[in-house]
């Protein structure tokens, strides 16, 4: 009966069921309360209707009654709060070892790049059953990455990274929407997430690429001359970046920050903002000199320096060439 009138989008991620269960609970609670209130209204209207010879008298409150209607809702709301918090934190925390995909939003398209180097536009191919972490930023205004079938929505902001994750549970093609008004063609800023069986996905991934994003980053790192200061010994004018990612960093001003994606990004674009203890603020800014894609590659490279067994040096021989773009949107131009 509901084939042509679906009440829910597909449930195609590990989060979808949890979100729906909470939502159904909210509907049931709201429905029961509505029923209770309307029943009471009708009953009291009939029971205490105006009658001849009956005089109404004023009632001055009832402590037991007031406690009851305060404590029971408090209990119900705490259940909703705790349940919601658990669903939220699960949905917000990418599992360790997630596959990483970098997303750059712009008016009006989605540009995606796999850590392995595959690039896509308005399409994202992922295997079923794998945790995928999206590291997202915008080239211009605020956008929002929204996949209803995954019950996942995250604002994508210019000037910083935001993160989201999902684990697809069902092969298929699912809508990707921009859910934040971003200009005249906002409604056209759509795409699809293609969830494939692992074997199929491996075949898709074996298509042409310039090599891992981190290797591209290493090349840019060399081209921009970063290597001359960020040396792998202790003699550099900048900090050694080996094994820095994810670690706490002590700053000149005594603060300690975690070296996450946003910290690396900021240190490239605004090097004076958080200078590492023991170093001078001598690094020039690279604001305007690197594109969002190049920034992503640099971040991926610095991250790769913290992976076990990855010294980063072995990938230096990658030839410079533009990465092939898979399935570009009709009439759109990659910048
Ligand atoms: Cu991008 Cu709306």
mmCIF file of C-alpha atoms and ligand atoms in Angstrom:
data_model
loop_
_atom_site.group_PDB
_atom_site.id
_atom_site.type_symbol
_atom_site.label_atom_id
_atom_site.label_comp_id
_atom_site.label_asym_id
_atom_site.label_seq_id
_atom_site.Cartn_x
_atom_site.Cartn_y
_atom_site.Cartn_z
ATOM 1 C CA UNK A 1 0.000 0.000 0.000
ATOM 2 C CA UNK A 2 2.822 2.367 0.846
ATOM 3 C CA UNK A 3 4.884 1.465 -2.222
ATOM 4 C CA UNK A 4 4.016 4.717 -3.951
ATOM 5 C CA UNK A 5 3.797 6.704 -0.780
ATOM 6 C CA UNK A 6 6.895 5.936 1.254
ATOM 7 C CA UNK A 7 6.783 7.254 4.805
ATOM 8 C CA UNK A 8 10.565 7.073 5.161
ATOM 9 C CA UNK A 9 13.566 7.442 2.881
ATOM 10 C CA UNK A 10 15.585 4.251 2.383
ATOM 11 C CA UNK A 11 17.424 3.072 5.456
ATOM 12 C CA UNK A 12 20.863 2.575 4.005
ATOM 13 C CA UNK A 13 23.344 3.340 6.771
ATOM 14 C CA UNK A 14 24.225 1.991 10.187
ATOM 15 C CA UNK A 15 22.816 5.181 11.725
ATOM 16 C CA UNK A 16 19.470 5.218 9.920
ATOM 17 C CA UNK A 17 17.732 2.624 12.100
ATOM 18 C CA UNK A 18 18.767 4.374 15.334
ATOM 19 C CA UNK A 19 17.555 7.760 14.128
ATOM 20 C CA UNK A 20 14.242 6.299 12.972
ATOM 21 C CA UNK A 21 13.676 4.402 16.222
ATOM 22 C CA UNK A 22 14.085 7.617 18.207
ATOM 23 C CA UNK A 23 11.828 9.465 15.784
ATOM 24 C CA UNK A 24 9.132 6.808 16.031
ATOM 25 C CA UNK A 25 9.378 7.012 19.833
ATOM 26 C CA UNK A 26 8.860 10.791 19.634
ATOM 27 C CA UNK A 27 5.818 10.326 17.413
ATOM 28 C CA UNK A 28 4.325 7.762 19.788
ATOM 29 C CA UNK A 29 4.891 9.958 22.863
ATOM 30 C CA UNK A 30 3.428 12.985 21.070
ATOM 31 C CA UNK A 31 0.472 10.926 19.860
ATOM 32 C CA UNK A 32 -0.285 9.551 23.324
ATOM 33 C CA UNK A 33 -0.062 13.022 24.879
ATOM 34 C CA UNK A 34 -2.353 14.477 22.229
ATOM 35 C CA UNK A 35 -4.853 11.692 22.853
ATOM 36 C CA UNK A 36 -4.661 12.195 26.606
ATOM 37 C CA UNK A 37 -5.153 15.953 26.380
ATOM 38 C CA UNK A 38 -8.088 15.780 23.968
ATOM 39 C CA UNK A 39 -9.778 13.036 25.966
ATOM 40 C CA UNK A 40 -9.405 15.125 29.125
ATOM 41 C CA UNK A 41 -10.731 18.256 27.397
ATOM 42 C CA UNK A 42 -13.845 16.458 26.158
ATOM 43 C CA UNK A 43 -14.405 14.638 29.452
ATOM 44 C CA UNK A 44 -14.051 17.739 31.618
ATOM 45 C CA UNK A 45 -16.186 19.790 29.252
ATOM 46 C CA UNK A 46 -19.002 17.274 29.662
ATOM 47 C CA UNK A 47 -18.479 16.471 33.339
ATOM 48 C CA UNK A 48 -18.200 20.070 34.546
ATOM 49 C CA UNK A 49 -20.556 21.748 32.126
ATOM 50 C CA UNK A 50 -22.660 24.652 33.398
ATOM 51 C CA UNK A 51 -25.783 23.435 35.158
ATOM 52 C CA UNK A 52 -28.685 25.133 36.869
ATOM 53 C CA UNK A 53 -28.400 25.319 40.597
ATOM 54 C CA UNK A 54 -24.696 24.307 40.704
ATOM 55 C CA UNK A 55 -22.235 26.923 41.880
ATOM 56 C CA UNK A 56 -18.582 26.707 40.761
ATOM 57 C CA UNK A 57 -15.986 27.033 43.488
ATOM 58 C CA UNK A 58 -12.374 28.091 43.216
ATOM 59 C CA UNK A 59 -9.676 25.413 43.741
ATOM 60 C CA UNK A 60 -6.321 26.691 45.032
ATOM 61 C CA UNK A 61 -3.852 24.170 43.604
ATOM 62 C CA UNK A 62 -2.840 20.652 44.515
ATOM 63 C CA UNK A 63 0.754 19.758 45.381
ATOM 64 C CA UNK A 64 0.515 16.008 44.576
ATOM 65 C CA UNK A 65 -1.065 16.771 41.203
ATOM 66 C CA UNK A 66 1.556 19.382 40.327
ATOM 67 C CA UNK A 67 4.391 17.075 41.349
ATOM 68 C CA UNK A 68 2.933 14.311 39.199
ATOM 69 C CA UNK A 69 2.673 16.386 36.063
ATOM 70 C CA UNK A 70 6.166 17.751 36.617
ATOM 71 C CA UNK A 71 8.031 14.552 37.470
ATOM 72 C CA UNK A 72 6.523 12.232 34.844
ATOM 73 C CA UNK A 73 7.313 14.589 31.903
ATOM 74 C CA UNK A 74 10.800 15.195 33.352
ATOM 75 C CA UNK A 75 11.394 11.450 33.252
ATOM 76 C CA UNK A 76 10.073 11.190 29.682
ATOM 77 C CA UNK A 77 12.189 14.141 28.519
ATOM 78 C CA UNK A 78 15.309 12.720 30.159
ATOM 79 C CA UNK A 79 14.770 9.482 28.233
ATOM 80 C CA UNK A 80 14.490 11.488 24.996
ATOM 81 C CA UNK A 81 17.568 13.554 25.897
ATOM 82 C CA UNK A 82 19.791 10.605 26.795
ATOM 83 C CA UNK A 83 18.631 8.499 23.851
ATOM 84 C CA UNK A 84 19.131 11.451 21.499
ATOM 85 C CA UNK A 85 22.585 12.151 22.939
ATOM 86 C CA UNK A 86 23.689 8.554 22.377
ATOM 87 C CA UNK A 87 22.426 8.569 18.770
ATOM 88 C CA UNK A 88 24.021 11.978 18.193
ATOM 89 C CA UNK A 89 27.462 11.129 19.543
ATOM 90 C CA UNK A 90 27.517 7.824 17.692
ATOM 91 C CA UNK A 91 26.558 9.611 14.502
ATOM 92 C CA UNK A 92 29.130 12.367 15.075
ATOM 93 C CA UNK A 93 32.177 10.278 15.960
ATOM 94 C CA UNK A 94 33.936 8.654 13.016
ATOM 95 C CA UNK A 95 35.245 5.207 13.972
ATOM 96 C CA UNK A 96 39.010 4.785 13.931
ATOM 97 C CA UNK A 97 40.386 3.463 10.660
ATOM 98 C CA UNK A 98 37.586 5.001 8.622
ATOM 99 C CA UNK A 99 38.316 5.400 4.936
ATOM 100 C CA UNK A 100 38.797 9.100 4.254
ATOM 101 C CA UNK A 101 37.201 11.147 1.521
ATOM 102 C CA UNK A 102 37.883 14.853 1.081
ATOM 103 C CA UNK A 103 34.928 16.970 0.006
ATOM 104 C CA UNK A 104 35.135 20.453 -1.462
ATOM 105 C CA UNK A 105 31.828 22.235 -1.980
ATOM 106 C CA UNK A 106 31.453 25.188 -4.312
ATOM 107 C CA UNK A 107 28.667 27.013 -6.090
ATOM 108 C CA UNK A 108 27.220 24.666 -7.276
ATOM 109 C CA UNK A 109 28.835 21.298 -7.173
ATOM 110 C CA UNK A 110 30.428 18.716 -4.937
ATOM 111 C CA UNK A 111 34.029 17.779 -5.592
ATOM 112 C CA UNK A 112 35.174 14.622 -3.889
ATOM 113 C CA UNK A 113 38.580 13.023 -3.639
ATOM 114 C CA UNK A 114 39.339 9.629 -2.175
ATOM 115 C CA UNK A 115 42.483 9.226 -0.065
ATOM 116 C CA UNK A 116 43.635 6.811 -2.768
ATOM 117 C CA UNK A 117 43.518 9.637 -5.303
ATOM 118 C CA UNK A 118 40.287 8.974 -7.228
ATOM 119 C CA UNK A 119 38.371 12.145 -7.920
ATOM 120 C CA UNK A 120 34.662 12.510 -8.521
ATOM 121 C CA UNK A 121 32.132 15.249 -9.115
ATOM 122 C CA UNK A 122 28.614 15.124 -7.713
ATOM 123 C CA UNK A 123 29.075 11.402 -7.207
ATOM 124 C CA UNK A 124 30.654 9.362 -4.475
ATOM 125 C CA UNK A 125 31.322 5.662 -4.841
ATOM 126 C CA UNK A 126 31.710 3.698 -1.615
ATOM 127 C CA UNK A 127 31.687 0.028 -0.704
ATOM 128 C CA UNK A 128 28.956 -1.424 1.448
ATOM 129 C CA UNK A 129 29.922 -2.029 5.088
ATOM 130 C CA UNK A 130 32.922 0.275 5.312
ATOM 131 C CA UNK A 131 33.197 3.312 7.599
ATOM 132 C CA UNK A 132 33.702 6.413 5.483
ATOM 133 C CA UNK A 133 34.860 9.676 7.031
ATOM 134 C CA UNK A 134 34.173 12.861 5.085
ATOM 135 C CA UNK A 135 36.559 15.777 5.622
ATOM 136 C CA UNK A 136 34.717 18.710 4.127
ATOM 137 C CA UNK A 137 35.285 22.336 3.319
ATOM 138 C CA UNK A 138 33.830 24.970 1.022
ATOM 139 C CA UNK A 139 35.459 27.156 -1.581
ATOM 140 C CA UNK A 140 32.869 29.901 -1.226
ATOM 141 C CA UNK A 141 29.720 29.993 0.904
ATOM 142 C CA UNK A 142 28.101 27.659 3.422
ATOM 143 C CA UNK A 143 26.712 24.448 1.952
ATOM 144 C CA UNK A 144 25.340 21.363 3.664
ATOM 145 C CA UNK A 145 26.049 17.737 2.780
ATOM 146 C CA UNK A 146 22.792 15.863 3.182
ATOM 147 C CA UNK A 147 22.086 12.198 2.449
ATOM 148 C CA UNK A 148 18.576 11.365 3.673
ATOM 149 C CA UNK A 149 19.010 7.613 3.187
ATOM 150 C CA UNK A 150 21.949 7.741 5.593
ATOM 151 C CA UNK A 151 20.174 10.134 8.026
ATOM 152 C CA UNK A 152 23.270 12.275 7.731
ATOM 153 C CA UNK A 153 23.557 16.040 7.359
ATOM 154 C CA UNK A 154 26.553 18.272 7.981
ATOM 155 C CA UNK A 155 27.174 21.921 7.196
ATOM 156 C CA UNK A 156 30.187 22.554 4.976
ATOM 157 C CA UNK A 157 31.907 25.834 5.821
ATOM 158 C CA UNK A 158 34.467 28.000 4.048
ATOM 159 C CA UNK A 159 37.767 28.386 5.874
ATOM 160 C CA UNK A 160 37.656 25.241 7.978
ATOM 161 C CA UNK A 161 37.019 21.529 7.956
ATOM 162 C CA UNK A 162 33.911 19.855 9.216
ATOM 163 C CA UNK A 163 33.683 16.106 9.531
ATOM 164 C CA UNK A 164 30.922 13.556 9.058
ATOM 165 C CA UNK A 165 30.875 9.794 8.641
ATOM 166 C CA UNK A 166 28.646 6.924 7.591
ATOM 167 C CA UNK A 167 28.676 3.194 7.032
ATOM 168 C CA UNK A 168 26.479 2.231 4.085
ATOM 169 C CA UNK A 169 24.557 -0.971 4.677
ATOM 170 C CA UNK A 170 22.719 -1.496 1.403
ATOM 171 C CA UNK A 171 23.992 -1.321 -2.198
ATOM 172 C CA UNK A 172 22.173 1.226 -4.304
ATOM 173 C CA UNK A 173 22.228 4.817 -5.475
ATOM 174 C CA UNK A 174 21.133 7.437 -2.972
ATOM 175 C CA UNK A 175 20.391 11.129 -3.231
ATOM 176 C CA UNK A 176 22.928 13.700 -2.137
ATOM 177 C CA UNK A 177 21.486 17.156 -1.539
ATOM 178 C CA UNK A 178 22.826 20.530 -0.595
ATOM 179 C CA UNK A 179 20.685 21.453 2.393
ATOM 180 C CA UNK A 180 21.790 25.046 2.920
ATOM 181 C CA UNK A 181 20.620 27.799 0.603
ATOM 182 C CA UNK A 182 23.755 28.819 -1.266
ATOM 183 C CA UNK A 183 22.632 30.899 -4.239
ATOM 184 C CA UNK A 184 20.492 30.723 -7.338
ATOM 185 C CA UNK A 185 21.374 27.160 -8.292
ATOM 186 C CA UNK A 186 21.236 25.765 -4.777
ATOM 187 C CA UNK A 187 18.470 23.359 -5.750
ATOM 188 C CA UNK A 188 20.652 22.014 -8.549
ATOM 189 C CA UNK A 189 23.540 21.240 -6.213
ATOM 190 C CA UNK A 190 22.665 17.587 -6.013
ATOM 191 C CA UNK A 191 24.419 14.322 -6.603
ATOM 192 C CA UNK A 192 24.390 10.694 -5.688
ATOM 193 C CA UNK A 193 26.116 8.269 -3.384
ATOM 194 C CA UNK A 194 26.702 4.961 -5.157
ATOM 195 C CA UNK A 195 27.027 2.117 -2.684
ATOM 196 C CA UNK A 196 28.656 -0.927 -4.261
ATOM 197 C CA UNK A 197 29.499 -4.482 -3.281
ATOM 198 C CA UNK A 198 33.148 -4.597 -2.127
ATOM 199 C CA UNK A 199 34.382 -6.540 -5.175
ATOM 200 C CA UNK A 200 32.600 -4.170 -7.548
ATOM 201 C CA UNK A 201 34.045 -1.246 -5.643
ATOM 202 C CA UNK A 202 37.590 -2.582 -5.898
ATOM 203 C CA UNK A 203 37.129 -2.841 -9.652
ATOM 204 C CA UNK A 204 35.861 0.732 -9.762
ATOM 205 C CA UNK A 205 38.768 1.956 -7.636
ATOM 206 C CA UNK A 206 41.362 0.350 -9.873
ATOM 207 C CA UNK A 207 40.607 3.044 -12.463
ATOM 208 C CA UNK A 208 43.214 5.682 -13.297
ATOM 209 C CA UNK A 209 44.584 7.923 -10.612
ATOM 210 C CA UNK A 210 47.700 9.954 -9.953
ATOM 211 C CA UNK A 211 48.297 7.924 -6.844
ATOM 212 C CA UNK A 212 47.319 8.538 -3.256
ATOM 213 C CA UNK A 213 46.291 12.003 -2.143
ATOM 214 C CA UNK A 214 49.137 11.975 0.360
ATOM 215 C CA UNK A 215 51.633 11.480 -2.498
ATOM 216 C CA UNK A 216 50.150 14.474 -4.313
ATOM 217 C CA UNK A 217 50.532 16.358 -1.057
ATOM 218 C CA UNK A 218 54.147 15.335 -0.721
ATOM 219 C CA UNK A 219 54.837 16.678 -4.186
ATOM 220 C CA UNK A 220 53.206 20.019 -3.361
ATOM 221 C CA UNK A 221 55.123 20.034 -0.079
ATOM 222 C CA UNK A 222 58.353 19.804 -2.052
ATOM 223 C CA UNK A 223 57.299 22.271 -4.763
ATOM 224 C CA UNK A 224 56.335 24.969 -2.288
ATOM 225 C CA UNK A 225 59.640 24.523 -0.514
ATOM 226 C CA UNK A 226 58.073 23.383 2.766
ATOM 227 C CA UNK A 227 60.740 20.694 3.006
ATOM 228 C CA UNK A 228 63.533 23.207 3.454
ATOM 229 C CA UNK A 229 62.221 24.250 6.862
ATOM 230 C CA UNK A 230 60.159 21.243 7.949
ATOM 231 C CA UNK A 231 63.026 18.824 7.925
ATOM 232 C CA UNK A 232 62.954 15.343 9.329
ATOM 233 C CA UNK A 233 65.856 16.070 11.669
ATOM 234 C CA UNK A 234 65.979 18.683 14.433
ATOM 235 C CA UNK A 235 67.850 21.274 12.354
ATOM 236 C CA UNK A 236 64.854 22.765 10.538
ATOM 237 C CA UNK A 237 63.489 26.264 11.097
ATOM 238 C CA UNK A 238 60.041 24.717 11.339
ATOM 239 C CA UNK A 239 58.870 21.767 13.404
ATOM 240 C CA UNK A 240 59.549 18.238 12.226
ATOM 241 C CA UNK A 241 56.173 16.988 11.059
ATOM 242 C CA UNK A 242 56.819 13.273 11.494
ATOM 243 C CA UNK A 243 54.276 11.623 13.796
ATOM 244 C CA UNK A 244 52.690 14.961 14.697
ATOM 245 C CA UNK A 245 49.138 14.319 13.513
ATOM 246 C CA UNK A 246 46.613 13.592 16.236
ATOM 247 C CA UNK A 247 49.111 14.457 18.966
ATOM 248 C CA UNK A 248 48.990 17.345 21.431
ATOM 249 C CA UNK A 249 51.252 20.238 20.466
ATOM 250 C CA UNK A 250 52.675 22.709 22.972
ATOM 251 C CA UNK A 251 52.506 26.277 21.681
ATOM 252 C CA UNK A 252 54.687 29.311 22.309
ATOM 253 C CA UNK A 253 52.021 30.925 24.461
ATOM 254 C CA UNK A 254 51.765 27.879 26.700
ATOM 255 C CA UNK A 255 48.542 26.521 25.210
ATOM 256 C CA UNK A 256 48.319 22.941 24.024
ATOM 257 C CA UNK A 257 46.318 22.056 20.940
ATOM 258 C CA UNK A 258 45.655 18.803 19.145
ATOM 259 C CA UNK A 259 47.217 18.543 15.704
ATOM 260 C CA UNK A 260 44.039 17.704 13.805
ATOM 261 C CA UNK A 261 43.009 18.547 10.247
ATOM 262 C CA UNK A 262 41.883 22.045 11.165
ATOM 263 C CA UNK A 263 45.148 22.777 12.998
ATOM 264 C CA UNK A 264 47.242 21.776 9.990
ATOM 265 C CA UNK A 265 45.004 23.764 7.689
ATOM 266 C CA UNK A 266 45.248 26.846 9.878
ATOM 267 C CA UNK A 267 49.020 26.482 10.192
ATOM 268 C CA UNK A 268 49.335 26.571 6.400
ATOM 269 C CA UNK A 269 46.997 29.519 5.843
ATOM 270 C CA UNK A 270 47.699 31.481 9.021
ATOM 271 C CA UNK A 271 51.038 30.227 10.357
ATOM 272 C CA UNK A 272 51.271 32.902 13.041
ATOM 273 C CA UNK A 273 48.046 31.839 14.736
ATOM 274 C CA UNK A 274 49.492 28.882 16.676
ATOM 275 C CA UNK A 275 53.274 28.836 16.719
ATOM 276 C CA UNK A 276 54.867 25.715 18.139
ATOM 277 C CA UNK A 277 56.894 26.170 21.306
ATOM 278 C CA UNK A 278 60.571 26.715 20.556
ATOM 279 C CA UNK A 279 60.031 28.085 17.043
ATOM 280 C CA UNK A 280 59.830 31.589 15.630
ATOM 281 C CA UNK A 281 56.835 32.899 13.633
ATOM 282 C CA UNK A 282 58.859 33.037 10.417
ATOM 283 C CA UNK A 283 56.639 30.964 8.143
ATOM 284 C CA UNK A 284 54.894 32.917 5.369
ATOM 285 C CA UNK A 285 51.205 32.413 4.773
ATOM 286 C CA UNK A 286 50.063 30.256 1.884
ATOM 287 C CA UNK A 287 46.637 31.881 1.797
ATOM 288 C CA UNK A 288 45.697 32.330 -1.846
ATOM 289 C CA UNK A 289 48.648 30.268 -3.045
ATOM 290 C CA UNK A 290 47.094 26.858 -2.572
ATOM 291 C CA UNK A 291 43.666 25.684 -3.689
ATOM 292 C CA UNK A 292 41.321 23.785 -1.410
ATOM 293 C CA UNK A 293 42.301 20.573 -3.217
ATOM 294 C CA UNK A 294 45.991 21.264 -2.687
ATOM 295 C CA UNK A 295 45.319 22.018 0.970
ATOM 296 C CA UNK A 296 43.542 18.693 1.316
ATOM 297 C CA UNK A 297 46.499 16.948 -0.281
ATOM 298 C CA UNK A 298 48.924 18.692 2.091
ATOM 299 C CA UNK A 299 46.793 17.722 5.071
ATOM 300 C CA UNK A 300 46.639 14.134 3.818
ATOM 301 C CA UNK A 301 50.429 14.153 3.434
ATOM 302 C CA UNK A 302 51.077 15.427 6.972
ATOM 303 C CA UNK A 303 48.641 12.799 8.247
ATOM 304 C CA UNK A 304 50.442 10.086 6.317
ATOM 305 C CA UNK A 305 53.637 10.971 8.204
ATOM 306 C CA UNK A 306 51.965 9.703 11.333
ATOM 307 C CA UNK A 307 50.879 6.370 9.940
ATOM 308 C CA UNK A 308 52.906 3.369 11.055
ATOM 309 C CA UNK A 309 55.632 2.570 8.556
ATOM 310 C CA UNK A 310 54.930 5.606 6.404
ATOM 311 C CA UNK A 311 58.009 7.782 6.191
ATOM 312 C CA UNK A 312 56.511 9.521 3.205
ATOM 313 C CA UNK A 313 59.786 9.517 1.297
ATOM 314 C CA UNK A 314 58.981 6.577 -0.951
ATOM 315 C CA UNK A 315 56.231 8.331 -2.876
ATOM 316 C CA UNK A 316 58.358 11.212 -4.132
ATOM 317 C CA UNK A 317 58.679 9.826 -7.657
ATOM 318 C CA UNK A 318 55.040 10.397 -8.637
ATOM 319 C CA UNK A 319 54.778 12.214 -11.961
ATOM 320 C CA UNK A 320 52.982 15.544 -11.898
ATOM 321 C CA UNK A 321 49.799 15.252 -13.960
ATOM 322 C CA UNK A 322 46.187 16.234 -13.430
ATOM 323 C CA UNK A 323 44.174 13.509 -11.797
ATOM 324 C CA UNK A 324 41.411 12.092 -13.990
ATOM 325 C CA UNK A 325 37.968 13.136 -12.951
ATOM 326 C CA UNK A 326 35.275 10.489 -12.990
ATOM 327 C CA UNK A 327 31.762 11.209 -14.189
ATOM 328 C CA UNK A 328 31.711 14.993 -14.262
ATOM 329 C CA UNK A 329 28.344 16.669 -14.181
ATOM 330 C CA UNK A 330 26.971 17.776 -17.511
ATOM 331 C CA UNK A 331 28.258 21.146 -18.582
ATOM 332 C CA UNK A 332 30.239 21.742 -15.413
ATOM 333 C CA UNK A 333 33.857 22.694 -15.322
ATOM 334 C CA UNK A 334 36.300 21.600 -12.678
ATOM 335 C CA UNK A 335 38.367 24.352 -11.157
HETATM 336 CU CU1 LIG B 1 25.218 24.455 -1.889
HETATM 337 CU CU2 LIG B 1 22.945 24.930 -1.343
#
